[in-house]
mmCIF file of C-alpha atoms in Angstrom:
data_model
loop_
_atom_site.group_PDB
_atom_site.id
_atom_site.type_symbol
_atom_site.label_atom_id
_atom_site.label_comp_id
_atom_site.label_asym_id
_atom_site.label_seq_id
_atom_site.Cartn_x
_atom_site.Cartn_y
_atom_site.Cartn_z
ATOM 1 C CA MET A 1 173.288 305.803 32.732
ATOM 2 C CA THR A 2 174.439 308.329 30.113
ATOM 3 C CA THR A 3 172.953 309.207 26.761
ATOM 4 C CA ASP A 4 175.119 308.800 23.690
ATOM 5 C CA PRO A 5 175.186 312.250 22.024
ATOM 6 C CA GLY A 6 175.641 310.563 18.676
ATOM 7 C CA THR A 7 172.327 308.738 18.904
ATOM 8 C CA PRO A 8 169.499 310.515 17.045
ATOM 9 C CA ARG A 9 166.655 311.619 19.313
ATOM 10 C CA ARG A 10 163.375 309.886 18.595
ATOM 11 C CA ALA A 11 160.040 311.621 18.615
ATOM 12 C CA PRO A 12 157.954 310.746 21.685
ATOM 13 C CA ALA A 13 155.846 307.660 21.226
ATOM 14 C CA GLY A 14 152.421 308.531 19.895
ATOM 15 C CA ALA A 15 153.416 312.003 18.677
ATOM 16 C CA ALA A 16 151.271 313.029 15.730
ATOM 17 C CA VAL A 17 153.055 313.672 12.452
ATOM 18 C CA LEU A 18 150.791 315.770 10.258
ATOM 19 C CA ARG A 19 151.180 314.859 6.619
ATOM 20 C CA GLU A 20 151.237 317.888 4.346
ATOM 21 C CA ASP A 21 149.391 316.076 1.540
ATOM 22 C CA VAL A 22 146.506 315.356 3.931
ATOM 23 C CA THR A 23 146.458 318.982 5.097
ATOM 24 C CA ASP A 24 146.342 320.174 1.477
ATOM 25 C CA ALA A 25 143.513 317.744 0.691
ATOM 26 C CA ILE A 26 141.502 319.062 3.635
ATOM 27 C CA ARG A 27 142.030 322.674 2.562
ATOM 28 C CA SER A 28 140.878 321.866 -0.964
ATOM 29 C CA ALA A 29 137.843 320.075 0.431
ATOM 30 C CA VAL A 30 136.874 323.184 2.392
ATOM 31 C CA PHE A 31 136.553 325.209 -0.815
ATOM 32 C CA GLU A 32 134.466 322.480 -2.427
ATOM 33 C CA GLU A 33 132.222 322.158 0.626
ATOM 34 C CA LEU A 34 131.731 325.918 0.930
ATOM 35 C CA ALA A 35 130.831 326.176 -2.744
ATOM 36 C CA ALA A 36 128.364 323.320 -2.403
ATOM 37 C CA VAL A 37 126.584 324.090 0.873
ATOM 38 C CA GLY A 38 127.902 327.379 2.325
ATOM 39 C CA PHE A 39 129.451 328.027 5.719
ATOM 40 C CA ALA A 40 126.281 327.556 7.792
ATOM 41 C CA ARG A 41 125.660 324.028 6.486
ATOM 42 C CA MET A 42 129.302 323.046 6.159
ATOM 43 C CA SER A 43 130.396 320.292 8.534
ATOM 44 C CA ILE A 44 133.626 318.629 9.588
ATOM 45 C CA GLU A 45 132.079 315.340 8.452
ATOM 46 C CA GLY A 46 131.432 316.712 4.976
ATOM 47 C CA ILE A 47 134.934 318.154 4.718
ATOM 48 C CA ALA A 48 136.500 314.869 5.836
ATOM 49 C CA ARG A 49 134.408 312.917 3.339
ATOM 50 C CA ARG A 50 135.445 315.152 0.452
ATOM 51 C CA ALA A 51 139.087 314.993 1.508
ATOM 52 C CA GLY A 52 138.976 311.204 1.827
ATOM 53 C CA VAL A 53 140.125 311.263 5.453
ATOM 54 C CA GLY A 54 138.618 310.589 8.859
ATOM 55 C CA LYS A 55 137.204 313.349 11.054
ATOM 56 C CA THR A 56 140.108 312.930 13.465
ATOM 57 C CA ALA A 57 142.519 314.016 10.728
ATOM 58 C CA VAL A 58 140.651 317.323 10.515
ATOM 59 C CA TYR A 59 140.377 317.789 14.282
ATOM 60 C CA ARG A 60 144.111 317.172 14.708
ATOM 61 C CA ARG A 61 144.695 320.302 12.666
ATOM 62 C CA TRP A 62 141.705 322.536 13.522
ATOM 63 C CA LYS A 63 139.356 322.516 16.506
ATOM 64 C CA SER A 64 136.279 323.582 14.539
ATOM 65 C CA LYS A 65 135.048 324.474 11.062
ATOM 66 C CA LEU A 66 135.299 328.147 11.993
ATOM 67 C CA SER A 67 138.971 327.894 12.957
ATOM 68 C CA LEU A 68 139.616 325.925 9.756
ATOM 69 C CA VAL A 69 138.020 328.524 7.483
ATOM 70 C CA LEU A 70 139.580 331.446 9.321
ATOM 71 C CA ASP A 71 142.962 329.769 8.983
ATOM 72 C CA LEU A 72 142.462 329.714 5.215
ATOM 73 C CA VAL A 73 141.399 333.357 5.181
ATOM 74 C CA SER A 74 144.396 334.320 7.320
ATOM 75 C CA ALA A 75 146.772 332.387 5.065
ATOM 76 C CA PHE A 76 145.311 334.172 2.058
ATOM 77 C CA ALA A 77 145.644 337.549 3.751
ATOM 78 C CA ALA A 78 149.210 336.789 4.831
ATOM 79 C CA GLN A 79 150.198 336.776 1.171
ATOM 80 C CA GLY A 80 149.400 340.437 1.502
ATOM 81 C CA LEU A 81 148.992 343.303 -0.852
ATOM 82 C CA PRO A 82 152.516 344.686 -1.183
ATOM 83 C CA ALA A 83 152.841 348.412 -0.621
ATOM 84 C CA PRO A 84 153.712 349.840 -4.056
ATOM 85 C CA ALA A 85 156.546 352.317 -4.501
ATOM 86 C CA THR A 86 156.282 353.662 -8.025
ATOM 87 C CA GLY A 87 157.166 357.258 -7.196
ATOM 88 C CA SER A 88 153.746 358.772 -7.892
ATOM 89 C CA LEU A 89 150.288 358.594 -6.361
ATOM 90 C CA TYR A 90 148.686 357.498 -9.622
ATOM 91 C CA GLY A 91 151.344 354.826 -10.114
ATOM 92 C CA ASP A 92 150.908 353.513 -6.580
ATOM 93 C CA VAL A 93 147.111 353.427 -6.875
ATOM 94 C CA ARG A 94 147.272 351.740 -10.283
ATOM 95 C CA ALA A 95 149.755 349.128 -9.024
ATOM 96 C CA LEU A 96 147.606 348.460 -5.959
ATOM 97 C CA LEU A 97 144.537 347.979 -8.161
ATOM 98 C CA GLU A 98 146.419 345.524 -10.377
ATOM 99 C CA VAL A 99 147.427 343.356 -7.424
ATOM 100 C CA ALA A 100 144.003 343.651 -5.791
ATOM 101 C CA SER A 101 142.204 342.639 -8.989
ATOM 102 C CA HIS A 102 144.162 339.382 -9.064
ATOM 103 C CA ALA A 103 143.629 338.776 -5.337
ATOM 104 C CA LEU A 104 139.867 339.323 -5.608
ATOM 105 C CA ARG A 105 139.615 336.621 -8.278
ATOM 106 C CA HIS A 106 141.126 334.076 -5.874
ATOM 107 C CA PRO A 107 138.652 331.441 -4.597
ATOM 108 C CA VAL A 108 139.022 332.714 -1.030
ATOM 109 C CA ALA A 109 137.796 336.147 -2.077
ATOM 110 C CA SER A 110 135.182 335.085 -4.597
ATOM 111 C CA GLN A 111 133.663 332.151 -2.666
ATOM 112 C CA VAL A 112 134.655 332.088 0.980
ATOM 113 C CA ILE A 113 134.724 335.721 2.117
ATOM 114 C CA PRO A 114 131.227 336.763 0.913
ATOM 115 C CA ASP A 115 129.736 333.773 2.717
ATOM 116 C CA LEU A 116 131.681 334.588 5.884
ATOM 117 C CA LEU A 117 130.538 338.207 5.745
ATOM 118 C CA VAL A 118 126.945 336.989 5.964
ATOM 119 C CA GLU A 119 127.851 334.872 8.990
ATOM 120 C CA ALA A 120 129.780 337.786 10.514
ATOM 121 C CA ALA A 121 126.527 339.690 10.924
ATOM 122 C CA ARG A 122 125.389 336.944 13.317
ATOM 123 C CA HIS A 123 128.662 335.974 14.968
ATOM 124 C CA PRO A 124 130.992 338.668 16.385
ATOM 125 C CA GLU A 125 133.941 336.259 16.540
ATOM 126 C CA ILE A 126 133.777 335.810 12.770
ATOM 127 C CA SER A 127 133.545 339.558 12.246
ATOM 128 C CA ASP A 128 136.562 340.191 14.467
ATOM 129 C CA ALA A 129 138.612 337.463 12.781
ATOM 130 C CA ILE A 130 137.846 338.721 9.274
ATOM 131 C CA LYS A 131 138.781 342.258 10.281
ATOM 132 C CA ALA A 132 142.076 341.080 11.756
ATOM 133 C CA ALA A 133 142.867 338.844 8.784
ATOM 134 C CA LEU A 134 141.903 341.160 5.946
ATOM 135 C CA LEU A 135 141.149 344.756 6.830
ATOM 136 C CA ASP A 136 144.115 345.496 9.078
ATOM 137 C CA GLY A 137 146.664 344.533 6.416
ATOM 138 C CA GLN A 138 144.941 346.510 3.685
ATOM 139 C CA GLN A 139 144.699 349.551 5.927
ATOM 140 C CA GLY A 140 148.446 349.332 6.449
ATOM 141 C CA VAL A 141 149.078 349.382 2.695
ATOM 142 C CA ALA A 142 146.729 352.341 2.201
ATOM 143 C CA ALA A 143 148.520 354.193 4.994
ATOM 144 C CA VAL A 144 151.856 353.746 3.210
ATOM 145 C CA VAL A 145 150.423 354.987 -0.106
ATOM 146 C CA VAL A 146 148.950 358.078 1.563
ATOM 147 C CA ARG A 147 152.069 358.765 3.636
ATOM 148 C CA ASP A 148 154.326 358.649 0.569
ATOM 149 C CA ALA A 149 151.950 360.857 -1.424
ATOM 150 C CA VAL A 150 151.900 363.430 1.376
ATOM 151 C CA ALA A 151 155.701 363.371 1.534
ATOM 152 C CA ARG A 152 155.877 364.068 -2.210
ATOM 153 C CA GLY A 153 153.369 366.896 -1.910
ATOM 154 C CA GLU A 154 150.701 365.078 -3.937
ATOM 155 C CA LEU A 155 148.232 364.969 -1.050
ATOM 156 C CA ALA A 156 147.583 367.413 1.756
ATOM 157 C CA GLU A 157 148.620 366.692 5.333
ATOM 158 C CA GLY A 158 145.866 364.830 7.157
ATOM 159 C CA ALA A 159 144.743 362.770 4.131
ATOM 160 C CA ASP A 160 142.711 359.831 5.434
ATOM 161 C CA PRO A 161 144.083 356.327 4.636
ATOM 162 C CA ASP A 162 140.707 354.723 5.375
ATOM 163 C CA ARG A 163 139.028 356.971 2.801
ATOM 164 C CA ALA A 164 141.810 356.108 0.364
ATOM 165 C CA LEU A 165 141.183 352.399 0.862
ATOM 166 C CA ASP A 166 137.441 352.873 0.285
ATOM 167 C CA LEU A 167 138.032 354.811 -2.922
ATOM 168 C CA ILE A 168 140.699 352.496 -4.315
ATOM 169 C CA VAL A 169 139.563 348.967 -3.453
ATOM 170 C CA GLY A 170 135.855 349.465 -2.721
ATOM 171 C CA PRO A 171 134.656 349.793 -6.340
ATOM 172 C CA LEU A 172 136.863 346.875 -7.398
ATOM 173 C CA TYR A 173 135.490 344.626 -4.652
ATOM 174 C CA TRP A 174 131.945 345.557 -5.646
ATOM 175 C CA ARG A 175 132.604 344.752 -9.290
ATOM 176 C CA LEU A 176 134.501 341.466 -8.879
ATOM 177 C CA VAL A 177 133.018 339.933 -5.716
ATOM 178 C CA VAL A 178 129.497 341.324 -5.384
ATOM 179 C CA VAL A 179 128.341 341.957 -8.948
ATOM 180 C CA ARG A 180 130.793 339.393 -10.408
ATOM 181 C CA THR A 181 131.281 340.987 -13.796
ATOM 182 C CA ALA A 182 134.412 341.074 -15.932
ATOM 183 C CA LEU A 183 136.480 344.235 -15.964
ATOM 184 C CA PRO A 184 136.235 346.098 -19.270
ATOM 185 C CA LYS A 185 139.409 347.156 -21.036
ATOM 186 C CA GLY A 186 140.974 350.183 -19.385
ATOM 187 C CA TYR A 187 138.828 349.883 -16.251
ATOM 188 C CA LEU A 188 141.757 349.832 -13.824
ATOM 189 C CA ASP A 189 143.340 352.879 -15.476
ATOM 190 C CA GLU A 190 140.072 354.792 -15.255
ATOM 191 C CA LEU A 191 139.458 353.716 -11.674
ATOM 192 C CA ALA A 192 142.982 354.766 -10.678
ATOM 193 C CA ARG A 193 142.471 358.223 -12.208
ATOM 194 C CA SER A 194 139.093 358.602 -10.486
ATOM 195 C CA ALA A 195 140.486 357.521 -7.102
ATOM 196 C CA VAL A 196 143.425 359.933 -7.358
ATOM 197 C CA ALA A 197 141.108 362.810 -8.331
ATOM 198 C CA ALA A 198 138.799 362.032 -5.390
ATOM 199 C CA LEU A 199 141.718 361.848 -2.948
ATOM 200 C CA ARG A 200 142.961 365.246 -4.097
ATOM 201 C CA ALA A 201 139.523 366.881 -3.915
#
């Protein structure tokens, strides 16, 4: 018996087809659940209830609440902070601060990450996942900024990208995520100048 090549192949019987609208509803429900109860008290049951789906719909996509939340964090991080290329250290730092200030206002940064950082102190797997999802990418961007500045003669050989990242993004994270205050007019310009001066010191 031969198979007609013109006949469309059918998906195996019983194969799960994951609807994107259901996936989006679950992701939205995670933010709502985290805001309401936090990561420690969050449950698959609560997420499913908020999303208007059964628990099996969640488990088809993620094996646990941790994998679900880390998937959201990873997706957020994958958007990335683009490495700026303005032609000057100040321009690169200022551009990076502009992008970072928008990213840190995102619900993942303002609601999910601080809660996960608390849990990371208790659970090494959360700590490792957050580092892989967030820190590694940002370190890569800082390395590009420092490398280009060294090549232009704006920074000395051996300038530390990790120190650069601390000086550039650290104060902004503190202001927007920890203290949660609005940025005054000219704050990013001033912070960029201060970071550049510190890197050159």
